[in-house]
XYZ file of C-alpha atoms in Angstrom:
557
model
C -6.688 3.800 18.934
C -4.618 1.994 16.146
C -6.022 -1.124 14.618
C -4.586 -3.401 12.025
C -6.557 -4.504 9.027
C -6.417 -8.213 10.316
C -8.710 -10.473 8.318
C -10.791 -7.569 6.958
C -13.184 -7.798 9.807
C -11.204 -8.240 13.040
C -7.769 -6.838 13.552
C -5.261 -6.303 16.337
C -5.016 -3.302 18.542
C -1.459 -1.762 18.025
C -1.922 1.655 19.686
C 1.333 1.369 21.695
C 3.339 0.751 18.550
C 1.603 3.395 16.535
C 2.596 6.033 19.160
C 6.169 5.302 18.313
C 5.922 5.920 14.413
C 8.137 8.611 13.278
C 5.305 10.899 11.937
C 2.067 10.274 14.025
C 0.809 13.384 15.699
C -0.046 12.581 19.293
C -2.485 15.573 19.339
C -4.687 16.809 16.690
C -6.999 19.850 16.523
C -10.159 17.978 15.723
C -12.004 16.763 18.762
C -14.773 14.699 17.097
C -14.962 10.990 16.193
C -12.383 10.503 13.410
C -11.549 7.335 11.518
C -8.594 7.290 9.134
C -7.281 4.505 6.896
C -3.548 4.298 5.848
C -0.470 2.365 5.490
C 2.395 1.714 7.798
C 5.722 1.761 5.802
C 9.433 1.482 6.333
C 11.666 3.109 3.745
C 14.193 1.225 1.651
C 16.959 3.271 3.334
C 15.931 2.296 6.811
C 15.417 -1.325 5.791
C 18.845 -1.547 4.248
C 20.301 0.211 7.404
C 18.795 -2.536 9.708
C 19.915 -5.296 7.525
C 23.472 -3.934 7.431
C 23.492 -4.276 11.214
C 22.701 -8.075 11.074
C 25.838 -10.079 10.330
C 24.112 -13.439 9.921
C 22.768 -13.653 6.318
C 19.976 -16.035 7.374
C 18.773 -13.677 9.874
C 18.434 -10.670 7.588
C 14.845 -9.328 6.931
C 13.341 -10.369 3.600
C 11.723 -7.156 2.404
C 10.467 -3.849 3.915
C 6.826 -4.899 3.810
C 7.208 -7.959 6.062
C 9.509 -5.902 8.265
C 6.915 -3.221 8.501
C 4.123 -5.745 9.397
C 6.225 -7.238 12.066
C 7.325 -3.873 13.514
C 3.644 -2.558 13.822
C 2.737 -5.665 15.835
C 5.738 -5.554 18.198
C 4.948 -5.681 21.920
C 7.924 -3.460 22.719
C 7.185 -0.062 21.190
C 11.010 0.739 21.579
C 11.804 -1.804 18.796
C 9.165 -0.101 16.625
C 10.712 3.332 17.156
C 14.166 1.952 16.234
C 12.858 0.812 12.847
C 11.456 4.235 11.935
C 7.918 3.157 10.737
C 5.981 5.956 9.146
C 2.215 6.220 8.733
C 0.694 7.501 5.348
C -3.055 8.174 5.360
C -4.992 7.592 2.184
C -8.612 7.757 3.214
C -11.042 9.682 5.624
C -13.344 6.648 6.502
C -15.704 8.652 8.730
C -16.089 11.638 11.015
C -18.634 12.467 13.684
C -19.657 15.837 14.939
C -16.876 17.755 16.698
C -17.415 18.660 20.301
C -15.644 21.287 22.509
C -12.922 23.585 21.334
C -10.324 22.682 19.020
C -6.651 22.680 20.146
C -3.421 23.086 18.366
C -0.472 20.574 18.311
C 0.536 21.606 21.828
C -2.825 21.167 23.288
C -3.581 24.914 23.576
C -7.024 26.078 22.302
C -7.002 27.645 18.980
C -8.776 31.166 18.431
C -10.446 30.148 15.096
C -11.051 26.434 14.645
C -13.997 26.563 12.334
C -12.276 25.098 9.272
C -10.770 22.284 11.305
C -14.066 21.477 13.013
C -15.937 20.660 9.698
C -14.548 17.605 7.856
C -15.228 17.749 4.111
C -17.880 15.326 2.869
C -18.067 16.067 -0.882
C -14.504 15.885 -2.247
C -11.733 13.365 -1.715
C -9.003 16.044 -2.562
C -10.646 18.143 0.234
C -10.566 15.277 2.598
C -6.942 14.696 1.933
C -6.189 18.442 2.683
C -8.141 18.098 5.799
C -6.212 15.081 6.935
C -2.908 16.880 6.306
C -4.124 19.805 8.228
C -4.512 17.671 11.380
C -0.764 16.841 11.209
C -0.958 13.371 9.378
C 1.245 12.689 6.416
C -0.792 11.511 3.387
C 0.139 9.553 0.338
C 1.192 11.382 -2.684
C -1.827 12.324 -4.804
C -2.775 14.565 -7.717
C -6.201 15.760 -9.207
C -6.383 14.825 -12.760
C -8.786 15.240 -15.738
C -9.429 13.048 -18.813
C -6.762 15.261 -20.533
C -3.838 14.648 -18.315
C -4.629 11.305 -16.449
C -2.333 9.217 -18.703
C 0.526 11.724 -18.421
C 0.152 11.687 -14.484
C -0.026 7.853 -14.326
C 3.234 7.735 -16.536
C 4.833 10.291 -13.968
C 4.023 8.115 -11.074
C 5.398 5.187 -12.695
C 8.707 6.848 -13.602
C 9.094 8.067 -9.940
C 8.046 5.000 -8.074
C 11.504 3.592 -7.770
C 13.061 6.918 -6.835
C 10.805 7.900 -3.954
C 12.454 5.532 -1.417
C 9.168 4.000 -0.241
C 7.913 0.393 -1.197
C 5.170 1.099 -3.856
C 3.478 -1.735 -5.948
C 0.883 0.414 -7.744
C -1.476 3.382 -8.139
C -5.145 3.890 -7.465
C -7.276 6.169 -9.774
C -10.569 7.150 -8.112
C -13.385 9.697 -8.507
C -13.132 12.921 -6.561
C -16.861 13.352 -6.183
C -17.715 11.150 -3.192
C -21.601 11.218 -3.672
C -21.128 10.184 -7.280
C -18.632 7.482 -6.283
C -21.024 5.943 -3.787
C -23.808 5.859 -6.314
C -21.828 3.484 -8.378
C -21.905 0.853 -5.730
C -19.444 -2.215 -5.892
C -19.156 -5.724 -6.985
C -18.866 -8.579 -4.497
C -15.189 -7.822 -4.160
C -14.312 -4.325 -5.518
C -15.859 -0.666 -5.565
C -16.842 0.367 -8.989
C -15.543 3.889 -8.565
C -11.807 3.060 -8.621
C -9.155 1.396 -10.837
C -5.903 -0.099 -9.502
C -2.790 0.007 -11.548
C 0.213 -2.373 -10.670
C 3.637 -1.417 -11.646
C 5.373 -4.032 -13.899
C 7.273 -6.396 -11.567
C 11.014 -6.235 -11.524
C 12.413 -9.296 -13.492
C 15.766 -11.067 -13.598
C 17.240 -13.817 -15.743
C 18.737 -16.778 -14.185
C 19.537 -20.478 -14.748
C 17.283 -23.373 -13.714
C 19.297 -25.905 -11.762
C 16.689 -28.300 -10.326
C 12.944 -29.213 -9.989
C 12.124 -30.250 -6.520
C 9.009 -32.157 -6.111
C 7.348 -31.279 -2.668
C 4.705 -33.687 -1.385
C 1.814 -32.406 0.880
C -0.476 -33.935 3.372
C -3.272 -33.961 0.729
C -1.275 -36.097 -1.564
C -0.605 -33.382 -3.995
C 3.045 -33.237 -5.139
C 3.984 -29.633 -6.244
C 7.068 -28.808 -8.525
C 9.539 -26.054 -7.021
C 12.008 -24.495 -9.304
C 15.542 -24.106 -7.843
C 17.679 -21.660 -9.689
C 20.912 -19.541 -9.326
C 20.284 -16.807 -6.764
C 19.192 -13.415 -8.064
C 18.364 -10.097 -6.327
C 14.749 -9.136 -6.510
C 12.980 -6.124 -4.804
C 15.920 -5.883 -2.410
C 16.237 -9.520 -1.418
C 18.004 -12.655 -2.666
C 15.648 -15.498 -4.114
C 16.645 -18.856 -5.407
C 13.340 -20.762 -5.383
C 9.953 -20.416 -6.970
C 6.879 -22.665 -6.946
C 5.743 -23.790 -10.336
C 2.414 -24.788 -8.880
C 1.288 -27.716 -10.988
C 1.995 -30.031 -13.893
C 0.177 -27.776 -16.378
C 2.220 -24.678 -15.772
C 5.401 -26.780 -15.824
C 4.464 -28.089 -19.198
C 3.370 -24.680 -20.428
C 6.773 -23.298 -19.597
C 8.555 -26.310 -21.081
C 11.039 -26.315 -18.217
C 14.338 -28.174 -18.408
C 17.494 -28.246 -16.211
C 19.976 -25.591 -17.464
C 17.300 -23.454 -19.063
C 17.471 -19.702 -18.816
C 14.434 -18.464 -16.940
C 13.116 -14.971 -15.994
C 11.766 -14.621 -12.558
C 9.984 -12.022 -10.576
C 8.230 -11.356 -7.257
C 4.326 -11.233 -7.488
C 3.118 -8.327 -5.364
C 6.812 -7.674 -4.443
C 6.580 -10.847 -2.235
C 6.247 -14.289 -3.841
C 8.853 -15.534 -6.311
C 7.358 -16.657 -9.687
C 8.752 -17.750 -12.962
C 7.653 -15.231 -15.719
C 8.937 -17.165 -18.646
C 11.454 -19.613 -20.069
C 13.872 -18.346 -22.746
C 15.234 -21.803 -23.646
C 12.170 -24.059 -23.435
C 13.997 -27.213 -23.651
C 11.128 -29.237 -21.927
C 13.653 -31.736 -20.685
C 12.599 -31.832 -17.055
C 10.642 -35.070 -16.380
C 7.714 -35.731 -14.046
C 8.438 -38.226 -11.369
C 6.748 -41.686 -11.591
C 7.342 -42.393 -7.923
C 6.336 -40.313 -4.907
C 9.560 -38.624 -3.416
C 8.323 -39.534 0.126
C 6.965 -43.061 0.046
C 8.082 -44.289 -3.440
C 4.495 -45.281 -4.589
C 3.498 -44.925 -8.215
C 2.315 -41.406 -8.911
C -0.765 -40.326 -10.980
C -1.620 -37.254 -12.893
C -5.301 -35.812 -12.305
C -6.880 -33.480 -14.682
C -9.318 -31.308 -12.789
C -11.021 -28.533 -14.906
C -8.144 -28.568 -17.353
C -5.457 -28.249 -14.684
C -3.102 -31.308 -14.500
C -1.670 -31.971 -11.135
C 0.580 -34.711 -9.682
C -0.698 -36.880 -6.790
C 0.433 -39.782 -4.611
C -2.400 -42.324 -4.266
C -0.852 -44.067 -1.307
C -3.050 -43.613 1.840
C -0.123 -44.490 4.000
C 2.267 -41.918 2.439
C 4.117 -40.080 5.186
C 3.291 -36.706 3.648
C -0.351 -37.559 4.321
C 0.416 -38.271 8.065
C 1.609 -34.632 8.594
C -1.242 -34.354 11.016
C 0.011 -37.081 13.173
C 3.515 -35.440 13.307
C 1.797 -32.199 14.323
C 0.020 -34.055 17.139
C 3.103 -35.769 18.238
C 5.078 -32.495 18.801
C 2.075 -30.595 20.342
C 2.007 -28.845 23.608
C 0.426 -31.684 25.623
C 2.371 -34.347 23.841
C 6.177 -34.190 23.338
C 6.003 -30.447 23.328
C 8.683 -29.594 20.619
C 8.447 -25.893 20.094
C 9.429 -24.519 16.703
C 8.002 -27.448 14.792
C 4.980 -26.028 13.038
C 2.895 -27.884 10.566
C 4.663 -25.942 7.695
C 8.067 -26.812 9.068
C 7.208 -30.382 9.444
C 5.935 -30.414 5.912
C 9.195 -29.062 4.687
C 11.208 -31.654 6.739
C 8.953 -34.488 5.297
C 9.271 -33.219 1.660
C 13.119 -33.038 2.056
C 13.201 -36.569 3.370
C 14.446 -35.627 6.826
C 11.770 -37.581 8.830
C 10.029 -40.877 8.009
C 8.886 -41.689 11.604
C 8.381 -39.803 14.806
C 11.929 -40.863 16.084
C 13.536 -39.163 13.206
C 12.601 -35.922 14.929
C 15.320 -36.629 17.462
C 17.813 -37.161 14.648
C 17.681 -33.768 12.891
C 21.305 -32.887 13.620
C 22.079 -35.056 10.528
C 20.521 -32.452 8.326
C 21.840 -29.245 10.213
C 23.362 -27.685 7.119
C 20.276 -28.311 4.984
C 17.872 -26.911 7.590
C 19.906 -23.812 8.172
C 19.798 -23.143 4.449
C 16.004 -23.559 4.151
C 13.939 -20.575 3.391
C 12.312 -19.082 6.716
C 14.704 -20.815 8.842
C 18.444 -20.149 9.673
C 21.090 -20.626 12.231
C 19.019 -19.041 15.160
C 15.926 -21.177 14.303
C 17.988 -24.342 14.097
C 19.627 -23.724 17.479
C 16.156 -22.989 19.186
C 14.638 -26.132 17.538
C 17.774 -28.162 18.712
C 17.340 -26.943 22.156
C 13.457 -27.821 22.117
C 14.151 -31.337 20.844
C 16.957 -31.868 23.568
C 14.340 -30.767 26.224
C 11.609 -33.129 24.814
C 14.059 -36.199 25.229
C 13.086 -36.236 28.878
C 9.290 -36.706 29.112
C 6.465 -38.560 30.864
C 4.592 -41.747 30.062
C 1.474 -39.765 29.889
C 2.913 -37.401 27.245
C 4.242 -40.230 25.051
C 1.133 -42.259 25.347
C -0.968 -39.112 24.334
C 1.538 -38.270 21.599
C 0.914 -41.441 19.663
C -2.509 -40.334 18.584
C -4.433 -43.557 19.423
C -8.143 -42.898 18.684
C -10.014 -42.136 21.821
C -6.826 -41.764 24.095
C -6.856 -38.164 24.903
C -4.932 -36.469 27.616
C -7.354 -37.387 30.341
C -7.475 -41.104 29.355
C -3.799 -41.179 28.934
C -3.503 -40.105 32.579
C -5.895 -42.718 33.724
C -4.268 -45.614 31.896
C -0.650 -44.502 32.908
C -1.803 -44.156 36.600
C -3.574 -47.593 36.568
C -0.232 -49.140 35.211
C 1.940 -47.420 37.747
C 3.457 -45.090 35.137
C 5.664 -48.131 33.904
C 5.802 -48.122 30.141
C 6.085 -51.877 29.664
C 2.892 -52.413 31.678
C 1.122 -49.523 29.790
C 2.027 -51.040 26.427
C 1.116 -54.604 27.432
C -2.213 -53.506 28.962
C -4.996 -55.717 27.702
C -8.621 -55.068 27.075
C -9.820 -56.590 30.201
C -7.567 -54.515 32.223
C -8.363 -51.306 30.334
C -12.226 -51.624 30.798
C -11.753 -52.026 34.477
C -10.389 -48.420 34.622
C -13.155 -46.040 35.301
C -13.885 -43.934 32.150
C -12.402 -46.424 29.682
C -14.983 -48.151 27.366
C -14.964 -51.023 24.797
C -14.207 -48.794 21.783
C -11.301 -47.017 23.211
C -9.803 -50.241 24.720
C -10.042 -52.015 21.278
C -8.280 -49.023 19.569
C -5.634 -49.182 22.320
C -5.020 -52.890 21.971
C -5.141 -52.734 18.019
C -2.493 -50.006 18.101
C -0.084 -52.055 20.282
C -0.558 -55.315 18.357
C 0.465 -53.618 15.107
C 3.890 -54.453 14.181
C 4.686 -51.057 12.430
C 3.423 -49.186 15.484
C 5.493 -51.408 17.759
C 8.552 -50.646 15.707
C 7.914 -46.898 15.654
C 7.370 -46.810 19.493
C 10.586 -48.883 20.028
C 12.510 -46.319 17.983
C 11.089 -43.527 20.014
C 12.056 -45.222 23.248
C 15.622 -45.231 21.990
C 15.688 -41.535 21.820
C 13.871 -40.489 25.051
C 13.974 -41.226 28.724
C 11.165 -40.901 31.220
C 11.309 -38.346 34.066
C 10.602 -39.655 37.575
C 7.105 -40.907 37.848
C 4.757 -38.860 40.042
C 4.597 -40.076 43.603
C 1.869 -42.659 43.764
C -0.799 -41.668 46.360
C -3.185 -44.202 48.088
C -6.088 -44.640 45.564
C -8.687 -43.467 48.025
C -10.812 -41.965 45.131
C -10.505 -44.947 42.797
C -13.715 -45.504 40.886
C -15.134 -42.028 41.720
C -15.851 -39.358 39.066
C -15.842 -35.626 40.004
C -16.889 -32.442 38.131
C -15.427 -29.130 39.226
C -17.233 -25.942 38.712
C -17.144 -22.310 39.921
C -14.287 -20.362 41.359
C -11.763 -21.995 43.843
C -10.115 -20.479 46.978
C -7.166 -22.691 47.986
C -6.265 -24.441 44.762
C -4.648 -22.217 42.128
C -7.055 -23.365 39.428
C -9.181 -26.211 38.351
C -6.290 -27.901 36.770
C -4.388 -28.226 40.101
C -7.395 -29.802 41.861
C -8.018 -32.131 38.789
C -4.443 -33.383 39.087
C -4.745 -33.979 42.814
C -7.949 -36.012 42.234
C -6.281 -38.102 39.478
C -3.234 -38.730 41.732
C -5.513 -40.412 44.254
C -7.132 -42.549 41.593
C -10.243 -40.466 40.810
C -11.374 -38.948 37.566
C -12.312 -35.361 36.826
C -14.962 -35.071 34.142
C -16.104 -31.916 32.328
C -19.970 -32.375 32.609
C -22.419 -33.809 35.122
C -24.044 -36.936 34.244
C -25.511 -40.093 35.838
C -22.000 -41.367 36.128
C -20.885 -38.394 38.226
C -20.292 -39.136 41.900
C -19.701 -35.640 43.229
C -20.001 -32.112 41.969
C -17.479 -29.676 43.442
C -18.786 -26.126 43.797
C -18.077 -23.656 46.586
C -21.481 -21.985 45.780
C -23.904 -24.863 46.499
C -26.931 -22.563 45.955
C -25.776 -21.464 42.469
C -28.311 -21.585 39.736
C -25.764 -22.829 37.240
C -26.631 -25.491 34.771
C -24.255 -27.986 36.412
C -25.856 -27.400 39.865
C -29.308 -27.842 38.452
C -28.246 -31.108 36.667
C -26.747 -32.403 39.756
C -29.702 -31.715 41.910
C -32.030 -33.351 39.120
C -29.834 -36.374 39.135
C -29.334 -36.544 42.923
C -25.583 -36.007 42.434
C -24.055 -34.809 45.865
C -22.647 -31.249 45.792
C -19.569 -30.713 47.956
C -17.310 -27.709 48.441
C -13.607 -27.211 48.029
C -12.960 -27.680 51.719
C -14.538 -31.218 51.675
C -12.458 -32.513 48.778
C -9.282 -31.040 50.177
C -10.034 -32.664 53.515
C -10.415 -36.135 51.851
C -7.125 -35.562 49.828
C -5.057 -34.226 52.613
C -6.141 -37.026 55.101
C -6.004 -39.717 52.451
C -9.434 -40.955 53.303
C -12.096 -42.208 51.064
C -15.503 -40.443 50.899
C -18.252 -41.895 52.823
C -22.079 -41.561 52.326
């Protein structure tokens, strides 16, 4: 089995992909339990070859490390094989007792397998040799002493760029495993090892702009825009400056000559400012809402904030809800992408999401997007232009109006949007399942001028699909709970939809307001069955509810 590191505790099983690695032995001599740790790597040569085959610059891979990570997690192992991923082991984590005869790489039993059957437990160098004897490729390593350690570190540094593999550093650790373990560790790091990081590759460039990016927390971050430079095999033109304190320390100004690098070979950063003009100002108004900004000093770090509670950047969650799966269902609009669009001024209200074609060129040029991403997003937006009244009502994010209540309200109003929007409190509380608080929230929303304007703008961009055929409301006023497996309905959702189409409500738990519990196993000892019996709620089976629905008749006592 091959498993990724994941979050450090739980990873993903990627055995299928690992079998397609260039250098993984599919059979090994050792037959006991064996746990190895290593790195999946794509060489610079293969990375450049793959990028050379991609014509669209926006679609080219950013760096070998990200490409390797994505390749390992591919569902199609053929894709992994085409990218020539290699595995380099660097640690023997554990080994159990070997059982049975050892075999060679072809599966045949070996005559003398004594050495292969005993994993070394005292020396790391011996363990690395053992791993190699099983057919695994290991990272490059050397035993050193106090006399030659500095010379060997220098050798590694000089050869790092020439070895053809991404390498961001070197680990120095004790060979004696028992002594290493006796040293223990801090809360984060083992005490028996030291990590060296190579000096990051740096390039000089010219600062052209400071872009202030607003976030949903109100924090406004400075982002440096500079002339594109090549770093670690990719082109970069942007770097976060993080906060006002760092910006002031660097004394940034438009036209300054700055040096940039990639932290950990991934994240662009500004290393220094050769000009230090300090001419770049700090905005006095929020770039999103125009409200006066303020600078907060927290533990000696100054950051820029927008204090306006109504700032669009702070409403990022509402946009995320609006495009969600059960709402307008616009695929490709993640929270991060929405935040980028808000910061760039592309969207100010939900209806603006249907007008993104105005910013096509800017979107295509955004980091992490590109031509293909834009085309996919455009197709998803066009698909969302035809939607249902239920989806739209749910998408507005009215407190208390979840998907189930949106269905009840739309059904009670005949799926007519004008009727839905004009629905008053008295009408709402007559709907089974709608209470005073939710009704108040609903009415307050549709009596707010700003909300009415926003909804009107959305309606200009969408059309409603044909409303579901209205069934006779034979189940009106009745609440059902579904539990257990079903035989004739595909799933509980299908039965729930059928109940709602006939005016009923499908709840999730049994209570005193429940009229019927649907369970094919009436003798079940499930908690819902027990609660239903305690409360005197009738238990019916699937055949009974289907009979009522098919015949369009109301239940009788």
